[in-house]
Amino acid sequence: MLKLNNYDFEFEELFEDAPMFIEVRLADINNHLASQKDKKDAARILSGEYQELAYAYYVLENYKEAKLYLKKATPFAYLSGFDPELKNVFGDWNIQHRINLVILFGDVATKQKLKTVGWSLPTDNIIHQACYLYDHLLIKIGTGQVLSQSEILTALTEAKNTKDKDVQQYILPLIEAINALTMEEQALWQASIEKVITWHKDACKFGDYKEDIQGTMSLNALTMAKLGKDIHSWECTTDSLYLPLYLINE
């Protein structure tokens, strides 16, 4: 069993209860008589249940099942984060794993919907403008859109000027990785992923991910690795349990 952080999966209860929760919520999603609130709740809960199962299987080193459940989580991650009728309003930080799931595991149709949905957040839900700018860059590059150097530069400048340790050590390297992808600078891309994983490790030991299920793996770093592979045929060389590169290999 992998030791990644202090999140308690309560495996026995999870594996016993999850099938029932999933069955009930799938029925809500597929029931045309269900209220919009029930469908909205179902999308969010299904995304969470499938992700928790995926991360639990990863910790238990059942890598095939982990990948299977991440794929199952993806359509509901889109619905709960971006669908005009079913989305919940998240913040600039906690929307990221939903974006990443679509980029990593979404089918062509789901990625196209993410590309054209016109996502935005109300001002009150934006903690750091740099993070919000990164979210938009991530959606664009992850769905095959061309980024202008000016929008990347705006995000880089905002991140560098933000007096927050997590922005400096995590969001800035992610923006730098995107910049490296557009500039075809493989060394910068690789170094940026290394910085992201270093931050992630520290967050799992001492920070916000110490008891958070999202600490199980770095989806942001994994997405950067996938984009490098897909766009330039680069192979990420970072060796970390938080970066399961097998997930981006067919």
GROMACS .gro file of C-alpha atoms in nm:
model
  250
    1MET     CA    1   0.000   0.000   0.000
    2LEU     CA    2   0.133   0.343  -0.095
    3LYS     CA    3   0.184   0.603   0.177
    4LEU     CA    4   0.113   0.938   0.013
    5ASN     CA    5  -0.047   1.152   0.284
    6ASN     CA    6  -0.268   1.112   0.591
    7TYR     CA    7  -0.603   1.091   0.414
    8ASP     CA    8  -0.812   0.809   0.563
    9PHE     CA    9  -0.991   0.620   0.286
   10GLU     CA   10  -1.180   0.388   0.523
   11PHE     CA   11  -1.148   0.124   0.252
   12GLU     CA   12  -1.398  -0.129   0.386
   13GLU     CA   13  -1.676   0.127   0.421
   14LEU     CA   14  -1.590   0.289   0.087
   15PHE     CA   15  -1.602  -0.034  -0.112
   16GLU     CA   16  -1.920  -0.143   0.063
   17ASP     CA   17  -2.115   0.183   0.030
   18ALA     CA   18  -1.993   0.332  -0.299
   19PRO     CA   19  -2.185   0.097  -0.533
   20MET     CA   20  -2.513   0.189  -0.363
   21PHE     CA   21  -2.440   0.564  -0.370
   22ILE     CA   22  -2.343   0.541  -0.736
   23GLU     CA   23  -2.654   0.344  -0.831
   24VAL     CA   24  -2.885   0.596  -0.662
   25ARG     CA   25  -2.715   0.899  -0.815
   26LEU     CA   26  -2.697   0.748  -1.163
   27ALA     CA   27  -3.072   0.695  -1.138
   28ASP     CA   28  -3.114   1.065  -1.056
   29ILE     CA   29  -2.899   1.173  -1.351
   30ASN     CA   30  -3.093   0.952  -1.592
   31ASN     CA   31  -3.441   1.032  -1.454
   32HIS     CA   32  -3.607   1.301  -1.664
   33LEU     CA   33  -3.850   1.362  -1.377
   34ALA     CA   34  -3.574   1.436  -1.124
   35SER     CA   35  -3.537   1.798  -1.017
   36GLN     CA   36  -3.248   2.007  -1.141
   37LYS     CA   37  -3.116   2.022  -0.785
   38ASP     CA   38  -3.115   1.641  -0.760
   39LYS     CA   39  -2.934   1.612  -1.093
   40LYS     CA   40  -2.687   1.881  -0.990
   41ASP     CA   41  -2.615   1.705  -0.661
   42ALA     CA   42  -2.587   1.372  -0.842
   43ALA     CA   43  -2.324   1.503  -1.086
   44ARG     CA   44  -2.110   1.638  -0.802
   45ILE     CA   45  -2.145   1.326  -0.588
   46LEU     CA   46  -2.075   1.087  -0.876
   47SER     CA   47  -1.763   1.278  -0.968
   48GLY     CA   48  -1.646   1.258  -0.606
   49GLU     CA   49  -1.735   0.890  -0.556
   50TYR     CA   50  -1.560   0.774  -0.870
   51GLN     CA   51  -1.252   0.982  -0.787
   52GLU     CA   52  -1.236   0.846  -0.433
   53LEU     CA   53  -1.256   0.491  -0.566
   54ALA     CA   54  -0.983   0.569  -0.819
   55TYR     CA   55  -0.750   0.714  -0.556
   56ALA     CA   56  -0.824   0.428  -0.315
   57TYR     CA   57  -0.731   0.172  -0.579
   58TYR     CA   58  -0.415   0.369  -0.658
   59VAL     CA   59  -0.310   0.366  -0.292
   60LEU     CA   60  -0.378  -0.009  -0.289
   61GLU     CA   61  -0.157  -0.038  -0.600
   62ASN     CA   62  -0.439  -0.163  -0.820
   63TYR     CA   63  -0.338   0.062  -1.107
   64LYS     CA   64  -0.578  -0.077  -1.365
   65GLU     CA   65  -0.884  -0.005  -1.148
   66ALA     CA   66  -0.747   0.339  -1.058
   67LYS     CA   67  -0.736   0.438  -1.423
   68LEU     CA   68  -1.079   0.288  -1.489
   69TYR     CA   69  -1.245   0.493  -1.216
   70LEU     CA   70  -1.070   0.815  -1.313
   71LYS     CA   71  -1.220   0.768  -1.659
   72LYS     CA   72  -1.561   0.705  -1.504
   73ALA     CA   73  -1.529   1.024  -1.298
   74THR     CA   74  -1.452   1.243  -1.598
   75PRO     CA   75  -1.798   1.303  -1.752
   76PHE     CA   76  -1.936   1.392  -1.411
   77ALA     CA   77  -1.639   1.617  -1.337
   78TYR     CA   78  -1.736   1.808  -1.649
   79LEU     CA   79  -2.106   1.818  -1.561
   80SER     CA   80  -2.046   1.930  -1.203
   81GLY     CA   81  -1.793   2.195  -1.299
   82PHE     CA   82  -1.901   2.332  -1.635
   83ASP     CA   83  -2.240   2.217  -1.760
   84PRO     CA   84  -2.467   2.525  -1.787
   85GLU     CA   85  -2.754   2.350  -1.605
   86LEU     CA   86  -2.577   2.114  -1.364
   87LYS     CA   87  -2.258   2.293  -1.264
   88ASN     CA   88  -2.177   2.383  -0.906
   89VAL     CA   89  -1.986   2.707  -0.856
   90PHE     CA   90  -1.634   2.619  -0.748
   91GLY     CA   91  -1.331   2.839  -0.691
   92ASP     CA   92  -1.018   2.905  -0.891
   93TRP     CA   93  -0.830   2.630  -0.705
   94ASN     CA   94  -1.083   2.349  -0.667
   95ILE     CA   95  -1.198   2.366  -1.030
   96GLN     CA   96  -0.855   2.250  -1.145
   97HIS     CA   97  -0.890   1.877  -1.089
   98ARG     CA   98  -1.210   1.885  -1.295
   99ILE     CA   99  -1.032   2.060  -1.581
  100ASN     CA  100  -0.745   1.814  -1.556
  101LEU     CA  101  -0.971   1.508  -1.559
  102VAL     CA  102  -1.134   1.624  -1.882
  103ILE     CA  103  -0.796   1.689  -2.046
  104LEU     CA  104  -0.646   1.363  -1.922
  105PHE     CA  105  -0.937   1.123  -1.970
  106GLY     CA  106  -1.218   1.300  -2.152
  107ASP     CA  107  -1.345   1.184  -2.489
  108VAL     CA  108  -1.347   1.413  -2.791
  109ALA     CA  109  -1.703   1.531  -2.728
  110THR     CA  110  -1.638   1.624  -2.364
  111LYS     CA  111  -1.320   1.812  -2.453
  112GLN     CA  112  -1.509   1.999  -2.723
  113LYS     CA  113  -1.774   2.100  -2.471
  114LEU     CA  114  -1.505   2.226  -2.233
  115LYS     CA  115  -1.348   2.418  -2.522
  116THR     CA  116  -1.668   2.603  -2.611
  117VAL     CA  117  -1.854   2.634  -2.280
  118GLY     CA  118  -1.721   2.983  -2.202
  119TRP     CA  119  -1.640   2.911  -1.836
  120SER     CA  120  -1.591   3.196  -1.590
  121LEU     CA  121  -1.616   3.259  -1.217
  122PRO     CA  122  -1.783   3.534  -1.016
  123THR     CA  123  -1.531   3.765  -0.854
  124ASP     CA  124  -1.611   3.637  -0.505
  125ASN     CA  125  -1.496   3.288  -0.604
  126ILE     CA  126  -1.152   3.399  -0.720
  127ILE     CA  127  -0.890   3.372  -0.447
  128HIS     CA  128  -0.591   3.459  -0.664
  129GLN     CA  129  -0.613   3.617  -1.007
  130ALA     CA  130  -0.298   3.429  -1.110
  131CYS     CA  131  -0.470   3.100  -1.038
  132TYR     CA  132  -0.777   3.204  -1.236
  133LEU     CA  133  -0.560   3.305  -1.530
  134TYR     CA  134  -0.385   2.968  -1.510
  135ASP     CA  135  -0.722   2.791  -1.518
  136HIS     CA  136  -0.807   2.962  -1.845
  137LEU     CA  137  -0.466   2.886  -1.996
  138LEU     CA  138  -0.507   2.523  -1.890
  139ILE     CA  139  -0.848   2.493  -2.056
  140LYS     CA  140  -0.723   2.652  -2.376
  141ILE     CA  141  -0.403   2.454  -2.421
  142GLY     CA  142  -0.570   2.135  -2.301
  143THR     CA  143  -0.843   2.162  -2.563
  144GLY     CA  144  -0.613   2.242  -2.852
  145GLN     CA  145  -0.655   2.618  -2.867
  146VAL     CA  146  -0.369   2.846  -2.962
  147LEU     CA  147  -0.239   3.063  -2.678
  148SER     CA  148  -0.104   3.410  -2.744
  149GLN     CA  149   0.225   3.506  -2.586
  150SER     CA  150   0.059   3.813  -2.437
  151GLU     CA  151  -0.195   3.613  -2.232
  152ILE     CA  152   0.081   3.383  -2.106
  153LEU     CA  153   0.293   3.685  -2.015
  154THR     CA  154   0.000   3.842  -1.830
  155ALA     CA  155  -0.043   3.525  -1.623
  156LEU     CA  156   0.331   3.497  -1.555
  157THR     CA  157   0.350   3.859  -1.441
  158GLU     CA  158   0.045   3.821  -1.216
  159ALA     CA  159   0.186   3.506  -1.057
  160LYS     CA  160   0.529   3.660  -1.000
  161ASN     CA  161   0.370   3.963  -0.834
  162THR     CA  162   0.135   3.763  -0.611
  163LYS     CA  163   0.267   3.755  -0.256
  164ASP     CA  164   0.152   3.402  -0.178
  165LYS     CA  165   0.382   3.103  -0.129
  166ASP     CA  166   0.153   2.855  -0.303
  167VAL     CA  167   0.114   3.077  -0.607
  168GLN     CA  168   0.490   3.132  -0.624
  169GLN     CA  169   0.585   2.767  -0.577
  170TYR     CA  170   0.297   2.594  -0.755
  171ILE     CA  171   0.089   2.810  -0.988
  172LEU     CA  172   0.389   2.997  -1.130
  173PRO     CA  173   0.571   2.674  -1.232
  174LEU     CA  174   0.251   2.548  -1.394
  175ILE     CA  175   0.224   2.866  -1.600
  176GLU     CA  176   0.594   2.832  -1.683
  177ALA     CA  177   0.528   2.477  -1.802
  178ILE     CA  178   0.256   2.605  -2.035
  179ASN     CA  179   0.491   2.874  -2.160
  180ALA     CA  180   0.756   2.608  -2.222
  181LEU     CA  181   0.507   2.404  -2.424
  182THR     CA  182   0.428   2.701  -2.647
  183MET     CA  183   0.795   2.799  -2.682
  184GLU     CA  184   0.912   2.439  -2.737
  185GLU     CA  185   1.154   2.460  -2.444
  186GLN     CA  186   1.173   2.104  -2.314
  187ALA     CA  187   1.421   2.175  -2.034
  188LEU     CA  188   1.197   2.446  -1.886
  189TRP     CA  189   0.893   2.217  -1.916
  190GLN     CA  190   1.071   1.937  -1.730
  191ALA     CA  191   1.208   2.171  -1.462
  192SER     CA  192   0.862   2.321  -1.409
  193ILE     CA  193   0.707   1.978  -1.353
  194GLU     CA  194   0.980   1.902  -1.099
  195LYS     CA  195   0.891   2.222  -0.910
  196VAL     CA  196   0.522   2.132  -0.910
  197ILE     CA  197   0.594   1.788  -0.766
  198THR     CA  198   0.825   1.936  -0.501
  199TRP     CA  199   0.544   2.167  -0.390
  200HIS     CA  200   0.296   1.878  -0.396
  201LYS     CA  201   0.517   1.660  -0.174
  202ASP     CA  202   0.554   1.942   0.078
  203ALA     CA  203   0.178   2.007   0.072
  204CYS     CA  204   0.116   1.639   0.152
  205LYS     CA  205   0.359   1.648   0.444
  206PHE     CA  206   0.297   1.989   0.594
  207GLY     CA  207   0.029   2.176   0.397
  208ASP     CA  208  -0.325   2.169   0.265
  209TYR     CA  209  -0.291   1.822   0.112
  210LYS     CA  210  -0.183   1.653   0.436
  211GLU     CA  211  -0.532   1.508   0.490
  212ASP     CA  212  -0.688   1.590   0.152
  213ILE     CA  213  -0.779   1.323  -0.102
  214GLN     CA  214  -0.650   1.547  -0.382
  215GLY     CA  215  -0.302   1.494  -0.239
  216THR     CA  216  -0.306   1.137  -0.372
  217MET     CA  217  -0.165   1.247  -0.706
  218SER     CA  218  -0.080   1.570  -0.886
  219LEU     CA  219  -0.326   1.595  -1.172
  220ASN     CA  220  -0.182   1.933  -1.272
  221ALA     CA  221   0.167   1.786  -1.315
  222LEU     CA  222   0.023   1.482  -1.492
  223THR     CA  223  -0.160   1.706  -1.737
  224MET     CA  224   0.160   1.898  -1.811
  225ALA     CA  225   0.336   1.565  -1.874
  226LYS     CA  226   0.056   1.453  -2.106
  227LEU     CA  227   0.056   1.778  -2.301
  228GLY     CA  228   0.432   1.755  -2.350
  229LYS     CA  229   0.390   1.400  -2.475
  230ASP     CA  230   0.095   1.479  -2.703
  231ILE     CA  231   0.220   1.807  -2.848
  232HIS     CA  232   0.595   1.747  -2.874
  233SER     CA  233   0.649   1.373  -2.802
  234TRP     CA  234   0.844   1.470  -2.491
  235GLU     CA  235   0.880   1.208  -2.219
  236CYS     CA  236   0.864   1.334  -1.861
  237THR     CA  237   1.150   1.197  -1.649
  238THR     CA  238   1.016   1.292  -1.306
  239ASP     CA  239   1.006   0.988  -1.078
  240SER     CA  240   0.738   1.032  -0.813
  241LEU     CA  241   0.447   0.834  -0.672
  242TYR     CA  242   0.249   1.158  -0.697
  243LEU     CA  243   0.299   1.152  -1.074
  244PRO     CA  244   0.170   0.816  -1.206
  245LEU     CA  245   0.287   0.849  -1.565
  246TYR     CA  246   0.137   0.513  -1.658
  247LEU     CA  247  -0.200   0.692  -1.662
  248ILE     CA  248  -0.103   0.886  -1.975
  249ASN     CA  249   0.033   0.585  -2.160
  250GLU     CA  250  -0.208   0.391  -2.378
   0.00000   0.00000   0.00000
